[in-house]
Amino acid sequence: MSRNPVQILTSVFGYPAFRGDQADIIDHIIAKRDALVLMPTGGGKSLCYQIPALCMEGTAIVISPLIALMQNQVETLQQLGIAAAALNSAHSPEEQERVRTAFLNGELKLLYIAPERLFAGGFLDLVSRCEISLFAIDEAHCVSQWGHDFRPEYLRLAVLHEKFPNVPRLALTATADEPTEKDIVERLGLSFGRTFRAGFDRPNICYRLTTKTNGTSQLLNFIKSEHNDDAGIVYCMSRKKVEQVAAKIAATGRIALPYHAGLEPETRQATQARFLKEDAVIIVATIAFGMGIDKPDVRFVAHLDLPKNMESYYQETGRAGRDGLPADAWLAYGLQDVAKLKFLMQNPDKTLARQQLDRTKLESLLQFCESALCRRHLILKYFGEDPPETCGNCDNCLEPADLFDATEAAQMALSCIYRSGEMFGAGHIIDILVGAETEKIRKFGHDRLSTYGMGKGISRPDWQSIFRQLLAHGLLNVDMEGYGGLSLDESCRPVLKGDVTLELKKSPARPKGEKSTARQSRNFANAHEEALFNLLKSVRLTLAKEQNVPPYVIFHDRTLIEMAALKPQSLSAFGELQGVGRSKLEKYGATFLKAIDDGAA
Ligand code: ADP
Ligand code: ZN
C-alpha cells in the first residue's frame, strides 16, 4: 500500500483533494507529534486519523464513547477495504476474541474501542505487546467538566502518554469553547502538541426562521414542497407534541417516527436503526435524539419550538447536511414560545446565577430570531468568530426584511401595558390597542383607557411582530406567574420618552422562510437525471439491505448525483467519481454501470 497521504485519499477514499487543515494535520501526526483538532460537524475529522493510520506501521487505536458511531465508522472502513474492527459490548464474546487475536497478530489498521474497555481486562497490556501507530481520542470534549457530556473514564486517558510516550495522540472534537479547549489540552497533557482550529461555519446549511401561525401545517407544507423524499429531524419541546406531530406527518404518507425519553429503549433503538438504514425517514423528537447520530444525508432539521439557547440551536441544526450538500435549518416560533421559555427559565430550583445565565442565553436567541441581519453572521459572531456581513444562504440574505420607524407604535404598546397595570399578556394588550370588544376588556374597563383603539391602523399580525421584537430587544419582561403578563423593562424608558428612535422589521406579507425554493437541495439538469438518481438510490438500498448496512456506507448521495449527471460508461470512468475508491469500484462498479445503462434505455 502507498504511504503517500494524497494517493491514499484518491485511491482508497476516492476524493480528489484534502479539505482545510486535513493535509497539515495528517503530516503532523505522521511526524509523530500530538495534536488537538477542533472542527465542526461534517468538517472531515475522521480522515485526520484514518489516513495516518494507513500510512504508518501498526494499529491505530481510536477511542470513541458511542457504540453506534463506532459501528458506523467500522462499516464505512470495511466497505473501503480497510482492516478495521471495534471492541465493544455489542459484540459476542467469540467476536471479541476474534478481534483481539487479529489485533495481536497485527492484522488491524484501526481498532475502535470505548474508553472503559481500554482500561479493563488487561487490555493495556495487550496494547503494549503490539505496534501502535497512533491514539485518536474522538469526542475529546468528554474529558471536560465544562462540556455537556463529561465522562470520568476520559480523565484516565492521560496515562496513554505516560505509558506510550512515543505514540502520537490526536484529540478531536466539534465543541470548541475556550474553557473546554483548555481543559482538553491540560487534562490530556497535550501542551507540547499543536492545536488546529477550523472555522465553525456550515456553509451548506440554509438558516430560515418563520413566524408561527399554525406551526404543524406550516411544517407539513415545508416538508411537502421542499423535502418530499428526504430524511429529516423535527424537534418539539414535549413528548405529547412529538407524538401528535409524528402522527400528522405520517398521515401525509411519509414515514415519521416519534422519539423521546418516555419510549422503551428497544423502541428507540429500532427507530434509530430505521432512520439510518432506510431512505427518507423523518424523526420527530425531543432533544433526546441526535447524540451519536452521524447520518450524513439529513436534508433538514426543523424546530417547531424554540431551542433553549444558541448552543442548542447550533448543535441541533448541525445534524443537517454533514455530507456537504445543501440542507435546511427551519424554525417556526411565535410569541407564546417566547413567553413559555421565559417562564421555564424562572425555575426556582436553580440558583439565581444560573437563572440569570439562562435568561441571558435566551435573550441572545431571541435577538437572533428577530434580527434583520444575516443569520450566519450572527451565529458565528456569537461563537467568537469574525464572519462576513452577509452569506447569501439564509432567509435574511435571500429576502432582506424592510425596516420601519417603530417608535410611535412602540410607545403605544408600552404605554398600553403600563396603563393596564403591567399584568396582561400580549393577546389582551393587542385587543386593547386595536379596540376589540371582548368580555375581558369590558370587565376591566379597558375600553376607557386612552390607548383603547389607538392602534387600529396596525394589523394584529403586525402588532404580534412588534411585541416579539420588543421582547427580543429586552424592552419588555414576562411575569413569573406564568400567565405571560408583560411588564416594562427599565431599558424602555428612552423609547417611551422619545429620546431615541426605534427601528423594527416589517412583518413580511408572507411569513418568511416559507418561500418555496422547492427542490433547491439538488439541482438536476432535467427530469431524466432525477429519475436516474432515484433508480440509483434504489439499487443502493438493495445492496445496503443485503449487507445490513446504512445506504450511505455504500455511496453518499453526492456520488449518486454525480453518477446521474455524468453517466459513466466504463469502469475507469466510474472510478473517477468522487467517493469511488479501488475497493468500491471492484465491489459495485459493474452493478451501477448496468443500472446507468438500464436507466438510459
Ligand atoms: P466529522 O467527523 O468532522 O463530523 P467526517 O469525518 O464524518 O466529519 O466527514 C464528513 C464527511 O465529509 C464524510 O462523509 C467524509 O467522507 C467527507 N469528507 C471528509 N474529507 C473529505 C475530503 N477531503 N473530500 C471529500 N469528502 C470528504
Ligand atoms: Zn446570511
Short mmCIF file of C-alpha atoms in Angstrom, two decimals, residues 11-398:
data_model
loop_
_atom_site.label_atom_id
_atom_site.label_comp_id
_atom_site.label_asym_id
_atom_site.label_seq_id
_atom_site.Cartn_x
_atom_site.Cartn_y
_atom_site.Cartn_z
CA SER A 11 -7.18 5.52 -4.39
CA VAL A 12 -8.86 4.36 -1.17
CA PHE A 13 -11.41 7.08 -0.42
CA GLY A 14 -11.98 8.32 -3.95
CA TYR A 15 -11.70 12.01 -3.03
CA PRO A 16 -9.70 14.40 -5.22
CA ALA A 17 -8.27 16.77 -2.57
CA PHE A 18 -7.90 17.44 1.13
CA ARG A 19 -10.11 19.97 2.83
CA GLY A 20 -8.95 22.79 5.08
CA ASP A 21 -6.25 21.69 7.50
CA GLN A 22 -6.55 17.97 6.82
CA ALA A 23 -3.24 17.68 4.95
CA ASP A 24 -1.30 19.58 7.64
CA ILE A 25 -2.85 17.59 10.45
CA ILE A 26 -2.05 14.32 8.73
CA ASP A 27 1.59 15.32 8.13
CA HIS A 28 1.86 16.43 11.73
CA ILE A 29 0.64 13.06 13.03
CA ILE A 30 2.82 11.08 10.64
CA ALA A 31 5.75 13.07 12.03
CA LYS A 32 4.71 11.52 15.38
CA ARG A 33 3.57 14.68 17.06
CA ASP A 34 0.47 15.28 19.22
CA ALA A 35 -2.42 17.48 18.13
CA LEU A 36 -5.81 18.80 19.11
CA VAL A 37 -8.25 19.22 16.23
CA LEU A 38 -11.30 21.49 16.58
CA MET A 39 -13.52 21.15 13.56
CA PRO A 40 -17.26 21.48 13.05
CA THR A 41 -19.52 18.54 12.47
CA GLY A 42 -19.08 17.25 8.95
CA GLY A 43 -15.73 19.01 8.67
CA GLY A 44 -13.87 15.78 8.00
CA LYS A 45 -12.24 14.88 11.29
CA SER A 46 -12.16 11.12 10.69
CA LEU A 47 -9.75 11.30 7.75
CA CYS A 48 -7.28 13.12 10.00
CA TYR A 49 -6.52 9.88 11.81
CA GLN A 50 -7.68 7.31 9.27
CA ILE A 51 -5.13 8.35 6.66
CA PRO A 52 -2.15 8.44 9.06
CA ALA A 53 -3.34 5.03 10.29
CA LEU A 54 -2.97 3.74 6.74
CA CYS A 55 0.37 5.45 6.14
CA MET A 56 2.03 4.27 9.35
CA GLU A 57 3.15 0.87 10.64
CA GLY A 58 1.00 -0.84 13.25
CA THR A 59 -2.55 -0.38 14.52
CA ALA A 60 -4.27 2.92 15.28
CA ILE A 61 -6.37 2.85 18.43
CA VAL A 62 -9.44 5.05 18.16
CA ILE A 63 -11.16 5.86 21.45
CA SER A 64 -14.79 6.72 20.97
CA PRO A 65 -17.60 6.86 23.53
CA LEU A 66 -20.51 5.96 21.29
CA ILE A 67 -21.05 2.40 20.17
CA ALA A 68 -23.41 3.30 17.33
CA LEU A 69 -20.85 5.69 15.87
CA MET A 70 -18.07 3.20 16.20
CA GLN A 71 -20.07 0.60 14.36
CA ASN A 72 -20.81 3.05 11.61
CA GLN A 73 -17.19 4.01 11.14
CA VAL A 74 -16.06 0.40 11.07
CA GLU A 75 -18.66 -0.47 8.42
CA THR A 76 -17.60 2.52 6.36
CA LEU A 77 -13.94 1.50 6.55
CA GLN A 78 -14.65 -2.12 5.74
CA GLN A 79 -16.54 -1.00 2.63
CA LEU A 80 -13.34 0.75 1.62
CA GLY A 81 -11.41 -2.47 2.03
CA ILE A 82 -9.61 -1.33 5.19
CA ALA A 83 -8.89 -3.75 8.04
CA ALA A 84 -10.85 -2.12 10.85
CA ALA A 85 -12.70 -3.54 13.84
CA ALA A 86 -14.32 -2.46 17.08
CA LEU A 87 -14.23 -3.86 20.58
CA ASN A 88 -17.44 -3.13 22.44
CA SER A 89 -20.20 -4.68 24.46
CA ALA A 90 -22.45 -5.00 21.42
CA HIS A 91 -20.36 -7.95 20.24
CA SER A 92 -20.46 -11.57 21.34
CA PRO A 93 -17.53 -12.93 23.39
CA GLU A 94 -16.43 -15.01 20.37
CA GLU A 95 -16.41 -11.97 18.14
CA GLN A 96 -14.44 -10.03 20.73
CA GLU A 97 -11.91 -12.84 20.95
CA ARG A 98 -11.54 -12.81 17.16
CA VAL A 99 -10.87 -9.08 17.21
CA ARG A 100 -8.29 -9.42 19.99
CA THR A 101 -6.47 -12.13 18.06
CA ALA A 102 -6.45 -10.10 14.87
CA PHE A 103 -5.10 -7.15 16.85
CA LEU A 104 -2.34 -9.25 18.47
CA ASN A 105 -1.39 -10.63 15.06
CA GLY A 106 -1.00 -7.11 13.73
CA GLU A 107 -3.75 -7.59 11.17
CA LEU A 108 -5.74 -4.45 12.00
CA LYS A 109 -5.01 -0.95 10.72
CA LEU A 110 -7.65 0.61 13.00
CA LEU A 111 -9.20 -0.61 16.24
CA TYR A 112 -12.12 1.31 17.76
CA ILE A 113 -12.68 0.98 21.48
CA ALA A 114 -14.74 2.61 24.24
CA PRO A 115 -12.64 4.24 27.00
CA GLU A 116 -13.90 1.96 29.76
CA ARG A 117 -12.83 -1.11 27.75
CA LEU A 118 -9.39 0.31 27.24
CA PHE A 119 -8.76 0.16 30.97
CA ALA A 120 -10.47 -3.16 31.61
CA GLY A 121 -9.36 -6.79 31.40
CA GLY A 122 -5.66 -6.14 30.96
CA PHE A 123 -6.26 -4.56 27.59
CA LEU A 124 -3.48 -2.03 28.04
CA ASP A 125 -1.00 -4.87 28.49
CA LEU A 126 -2.20 -6.22 25.19
CA VAL A 127 -1.58 -2.80 23.68
CA SER A 128 1.96 -2.72 24.97
CA ARG A 129 2.66 -6.00 23.16
CA CYS A 130 1.54 -4.59 19.80
CA GLU A 131 2.87 -1.99 17.47
CA ILE A 132 0.65 1.10 17.79
CA SER A 133 0.69 3.82 15.12
CA LEU A 134 -1.35 6.44 16.96
CA PHE A 135 -4.06 7.10 19.50
CA ALA A 136 -7.09 9.04 18.27
CA ILE A 137 -9.32 10.39 21.03
CA ASP A 138 -12.66 11.21 19.47
CA GLU A 139 -15.25 13.45 21.17
CA ALA A 140 -12.38 14.77 23.26
CA HIS A 141 -14.62 17.34 24.97
CA CYS A 142 -15.88 14.43 27.12
CA VAL A 143 -12.76 15.00 29.24
CA SER A 144 -14.03 18.40 30.31
CA GLN A 145 -16.38 19.08 33.15
CA TRP A 146 -17.40 22.26 31.34
CA GLY A 147 -18.72 20.26 28.46
CA HIS A 148 -22.17 18.78 28.17
CA ASP A 149 -21.09 15.15 28.24
CA PHE A 150 -18.35 14.77 30.78
CA ARG A 151 -17.21 11.14 31.08
CA PRO A 152 -14.96 10.31 34.02
CA GLU A 153 -13.22 7.49 32.08
CA TYR A 154 -11.84 10.12 29.75
CA LEU A 155 -9.75 11.53 32.59
CA ARG A 156 -7.79 8.28 32.69
CA LEU A 157 -6.68 8.74 29.10
CA ALA A 158 -3.85 10.87 30.41
CA VAL A 159 -1.95 7.64 31.21
CA LEU A 160 -1.60 6.89 27.50
CA HIS A 161 1.11 9.45 27.23
CA GLU A 162 2.98 8.10 30.26
CA LYS A 163 2.77 4.52 29.11
CA PHE A 164 3.36 5.12 25.40
CA PRO A 165 5.39 8.33 25.14
CA ASN A 166 6.42 7.65 21.55
CA VAL A 167 2.97 7.12 20.13
CA PRO A 168 1.37 10.32 18.76
CA ARG A 169 -2.04 11.31 20.13
CA LEU A 170 -4.73 13.14 18.23
CA ALA A 171 -7.69 14.57 20.19
CA LEU A 172 -10.71 15.63 18.15
CA THR A 173 -13.92 17.49 18.92
CA ALA A 174 -16.58 19.73 17.43
CA THR A 175 -17.11 21.56 20.72
CA ALA A 176 -14.75 24.44 20.89
CA ASP A 177 -15.47 26.99 23.53
CA GLU A 178 -12.39 28.20 25.31
CA PRO A 179 -12.77 26.57 28.75
CA THR A 180 -13.35 23.19 27.10
CA GLU A 181 -10.38 23.60 24.81
CA LYS A 182 -8.11 24.49 27.73
CA ASP A 183 -9.39 21.54 29.70
CA ILE A 184 -8.66 19.10 26.89
CA VAL A 185 -5.09 20.31 26.49
CA GLU A 186 -4.48 20.27 30.22
CA ARG A 187 -6.13 17.01 31.14
CA LEU A 188 -4.78 15.01 28.25
CA GLY A 189 -1.35 16.57 28.59
CA LEU A 190 -1.26 17.92 25.05
CA SER A 191 0.57 21.13 25.81
CA PHE A 192 3.53 20.19 23.63
CA GLY A 193 1.30 19.42 20.68
CA ARG A 194 -0.36 21.75 18.26
CA THR A 195 -3.95 22.94 18.06
CA PHE A 196 -5.66 23.04 14.67
CA ARG A 197 -8.78 25.16 14.74
CA ALA A 198 -11.14 25.24 11.77
CA GLY A 199 -13.83 27.86 11.37
CA PHE A 200 -17.20 26.73 12.61
CA ASP A 201 -19.24 27.73 9.63
CA ARG A 202 -21.51 25.21 7.95
CA PRO A 203 -21.87 26.91 4.59
CA ASN A 204 -24.23 24.34 3.08
CA ILE A 205 -26.90 24.85 5.74
CA CYS A 206 -29.53 27.46 4.88
CA TYR A 207 -30.92 29.04 8.06
CA ARG A 208 -34.57 30.00 7.81
CA LEU A 209 -36.87 31.31 10.51
CA THR A 210 -40.57 31.87 10.18
CA THR A 211 -43.36 33.28 12.31
CA LYS A 212 -45.62 30.61 13.66
CA THR A 213 -49.23 30.82 12.60
CA ASN A 214 -50.21 27.20 12.65
CA GLY A 215 -46.87 25.53 13.26
CA THR A 216 -47.75 22.00 12.22
CA SER A 217 -49.39 22.87 8.94
CA GLN A 218 -46.52 25.22 8.10
CA LEU A 219 -44.18 22.32 8.76
CA LEU A 220 -46.20 19.93 6.60
CA ASN A 221 -46.12 22.48 3.85
CA PHE A 222 -42.39 22.93 4.11
CA ILE A 223 -41.77 19.18 4.06
CA LYS A 224 -44.12 18.56 1.16
CA SER A 225 -42.89 21.35 -1.06
CA GLU A 226 -39.17 21.06 -0.38
CA HIS A 227 -38.27 17.74 1.18
CA ASN A 228 -40.81 15.35 -0.15
CA ASP A 229 -38.43 12.40 -0.24
CA ASP A 230 -35.71 13.43 2.14
CA ALA A 231 -34.67 12.32 5.59
CA GLY A 232 -35.06 14.92 8.31
CA ILE A 233 -35.40 15.62 12.02
CA VAL A 234 -38.19 17.66 13.63
CA TYR A 235 -37.66 18.92 17.17
CA CYS A 236 -40.54 19.70 19.56
CA MET A 237 -40.50 20.56 23.24
CA SER A 238 -42.88 17.99 24.74
CA ARG A 239 -43.43 14.26 24.33
CA LYS A 240 -47.10 14.77 23.67
CA LYS A 241 -46.42 17.16 20.84
CA VAL A 242 -43.81 14.80 19.42
CA GLU A 243 -46.44 12.06 19.18
CA GLN A 244 -49.03 14.37 17.64
CA VAL A 245 -46.73 15.86 15.04
CA ALA A 246 -45.34 12.46 14.05
CA ALA A 247 -48.89 11.21 13.52
CA LYS A 248 -49.77 14.22 11.38
CA ILE A 249 -46.72 13.80 9.16
CA ALA A 250 -47.37 10.07 8.88
CA ALA A 251 -50.92 10.84 7.76
CA THR A 252 -49.47 12.51 4.67
CA GLY A 253 -47.95 9.19 3.63
CA ARG A 254 -44.43 9.80 4.91
CA ILE A 255 -42.59 7.58 7.37
CA ALA A 256 -42.44 9.66 10.54
CA LEU A 257 -41.39 8.14 13.87
CA PRO A 258 -41.61 9.66 17.36
CA TYR A 259 -38.53 9.61 19.58
CA HIS A 260 -38.40 10.71 23.21
CA ALA A 261 -37.16 9.60 26.60
CA GLY A 262 -40.55 8.11 27.51
CA LEU A 263 -40.24 5.32 24.94
CA GLU A 264 -38.80 1.89 25.68
CA PRO A 265 -35.07 1.62 24.93
CA GLU A 266 -35.77 -1.12 22.34
CA THR A 267 -38.26 1.09 20.53
CA ARG A 268 -35.82 3.96 20.48
CA GLN A 269 -33.06 1.75 19.18
CA ALA A 270 -35.29 0.35 16.44
CA THR A 271 -36.33 3.88 15.46
CA GLN A 272 -32.73 4.99 15.24
CA ALA A 273 -31.84 1.94 13.14
CA ARG A 274 -34.65 2.67 10.68
CA PHE A 275 -33.54 6.27 10.40
CA LEU A 276 -30.03 5.12 9.46
CA LYS A 277 -30.90 2.18 7.25
CA GLU A 278 -33.91 3.35 5.26
CA ASP A 279 -34.14 6.27 2.88
CA ALA A 280 -36.26 9.30 3.73
CA VAL A 281 -37.34 8.59 7.31
CA ILE A 282 -38.44 11.59 9.39
CA ILE A 283 -37.80 11.54 13.13
CA VAL A 284 -39.92 13.74 15.37
CA ALA A 285 -38.08 14.11 18.63
CA THR A 286 -37.45 15.95 21.82
CA ILE A 287 -33.83 16.96 22.19
CA ALA A 288 -33.13 13.40 23.37
CA PHE A 289 -32.44 12.49 19.76
CA GLY A 290 -29.27 13.20 17.88
CA MET A 291 -26.29 12.50 20.06
CA GLY A 292 -24.27 9.85 18.34
CA ILE A 293 -26.10 10.04 15.02
CA ASP A 294 -23.85 10.91 12.16
CA LYS A 295 -26.14 10.16 9.27
CA PRO A 296 -24.65 12.32 6.55
CA ASP A 297 -27.74 12.86 4.39
CA VAL A 298 -30.16 14.51 6.82
CA ARG A 299 -31.58 17.16 4.46
CA PHE A 300 -33.49 19.24 7.00
CA VAL A 301 -33.73 19.94 10.70
CA ALA A 302 -36.95 21.68 11.71
CA HIS A 303 -37.79 23.26 15.06
CA LEU A 304 -41.45 23.58 15.95
CA ASP A 305 -40.50 25.04 19.32
CA LEU A 306 -37.66 27.34 20.23
CA PRO A 307 -34.46 25.59 21.28
CA LYS A 308 -33.10 26.50 24.71
CA ASN A 309 -30.31 28.75 23.53
CA MET A 310 -27.92 29.41 20.64
CA GLU A 311 -25.68 26.50 21.60
CA SER A 312 -28.56 24.03 21.37
CA TYR A 313 -29.80 25.61 18.16
CA TYR A 314 -26.41 25.26 16.51
CA GLN A 315 -25.85 21.75 17.76
CA GLU A 316 -29.30 20.57 16.69
CA THR A 317 -29.29 22.25 13.27
CA GLY A 318 -25.72 20.98 12.79
CA ARG A 319 -27.12 17.49 12.31
CA ALA A 320 -28.30 18.54 8.85
CA GLY A 321 -26.11 18.20 5.78
CA ARG A 322 -22.97 16.55 7.13
CA ASP A 323 -22.27 15.38 3.59
CA GLY A 324 -21.80 18.98 2.47
CA LEU A 325 -24.84 19.03 0.18
CA PRO A 326 -27.44 21.79 0.62
CA ALA A 327 -29.62 21.34 3.70
CA ASP A 328 -32.22 23.43 5.53
CA ALA A 329 -32.42 24.52 9.16
CA TRP A 330 -36.02 25.67 9.53
CA LEU A 331 -37.56 27.15 12.65
CA ALA A 332 -41.07 28.40 13.40
CA TYR A 333 -41.67 30.44 16.52
CA GLY A 334 -44.29 32.69 18.00
CA LEU A 335 -44.97 35.00 20.89
CA GLN A 336 -46.29 32.16 23.06
CA ASP A 337 -42.99 30.28 22.73
CA VAL A 338 -41.07 33.25 23.98
CA ALA A 339 -43.34 33.63 26.99
CA LYS A 340 -43.23 29.90 27.69
CA LEU A 341 -39.46 29.74 27.59
CA LYS A 342 -39.03 32.85 29.69
CA PHE A 343 -41.32 31.27 32.24
CA LEU A 344 -39.44 27.96 32.23
CA MET A 345 -36.20 29.80 32.85
CA GLN A 346 -37.52 31.11 36.13
CA ASN A 347 -37.20 27.70 37.70
CA PRO A 348 -36.87 28.29 41.45
CA ASP A 349 -34.83 25.08 41.82
CA LYS A 350 -31.98 26.74 40.02
CA THR A 351 -29.58 29.17 41.61
CA LEU A 352 -30.10 32.83 40.82
CA ALA A 353 -26.83 32.94 38.92
CA ARG A 354 -27.93 30.01 36.78
CA GLN A 355 -31.31 31.62 36.10
CA GLN A 356 -29.56 34.79 35.08
CA LEU A 357 -27.25 32.89 32.74
CA ASP A 358 -30.19 31.05 31.18
CA ARG A 359 -32.02 34.34 30.68
CA THR A 360 -29.06 35.97 29.02
CA LYS A 361 -28.69 32.99 26.71
CA LEU A 362 -32.38 33.01 25.86
CA GLU A 363 -32.20 36.70 25.11
CA SER A 364 -29.37 36.12 22.64
CA LEU A 365 -31.52 33.53 20.94
CA LEU A 366 -34.49 35.88 20.75
CA GLN A 367 -32.35 38.62 19.32
CA PHE A 368 -31.11 36.17 16.76
CA CYS A 369 -34.69 35.22 15.84
CA GLU A 370 -35.87 38.80 15.48
CA SER A 371 -32.80 40.25 13.85
CA ALA A 372 -32.81 41.54 10.29
CA LEU A 373 -29.10 40.73 9.91
CA CYS A 374 -27.53 37.72 8.24
CA ARG A 375 -28.21 34.66 10.41
CA ARG A 376 -24.83 33.08 9.75
CA HIS A 377 -23.09 36.31 10.67
CA LEU A 378 -24.95 36.38 13.99
CA ILE A 379 -24.30 32.73 14.77
CA LEU A 380 -20.60 32.82 14.02
CA LYS A 381 -20.17 36.08 15.88
CA TYR A 382 -21.93 34.56 18.87
CA PHE A 383 -19.33 31.79 18.80
CA GLY A 384 -16.48 34.24 18.72
CA GLU A 385 -15.60 34.34 15.04
CA ASP A 386 -15.27 37.33 12.78
CA PRO A 387 -17.58 36.47 9.88
CA PRO A 388 -18.54 38.50 6.79
CA GLU A 389 -21.66 40.68 7.00
CA THR A 390 -23.70 38.55 4.61
CA CYS A 391 -23.71 34.94 3.49
CA GLY A 392 -26.24 34.66 0.70
CA ASN A 393 -27.60 31.44 2.19
CA CYS A 394 -30.02 32.43 4.94
CA ASP A 395 -33.51 33.93 4.91
CA ASN A 396 -32.34 37.43 5.79
CA CYS A 397 -29.77 37.42 2.98
CA LEU A 398 -32.13 35.86 0.45
#
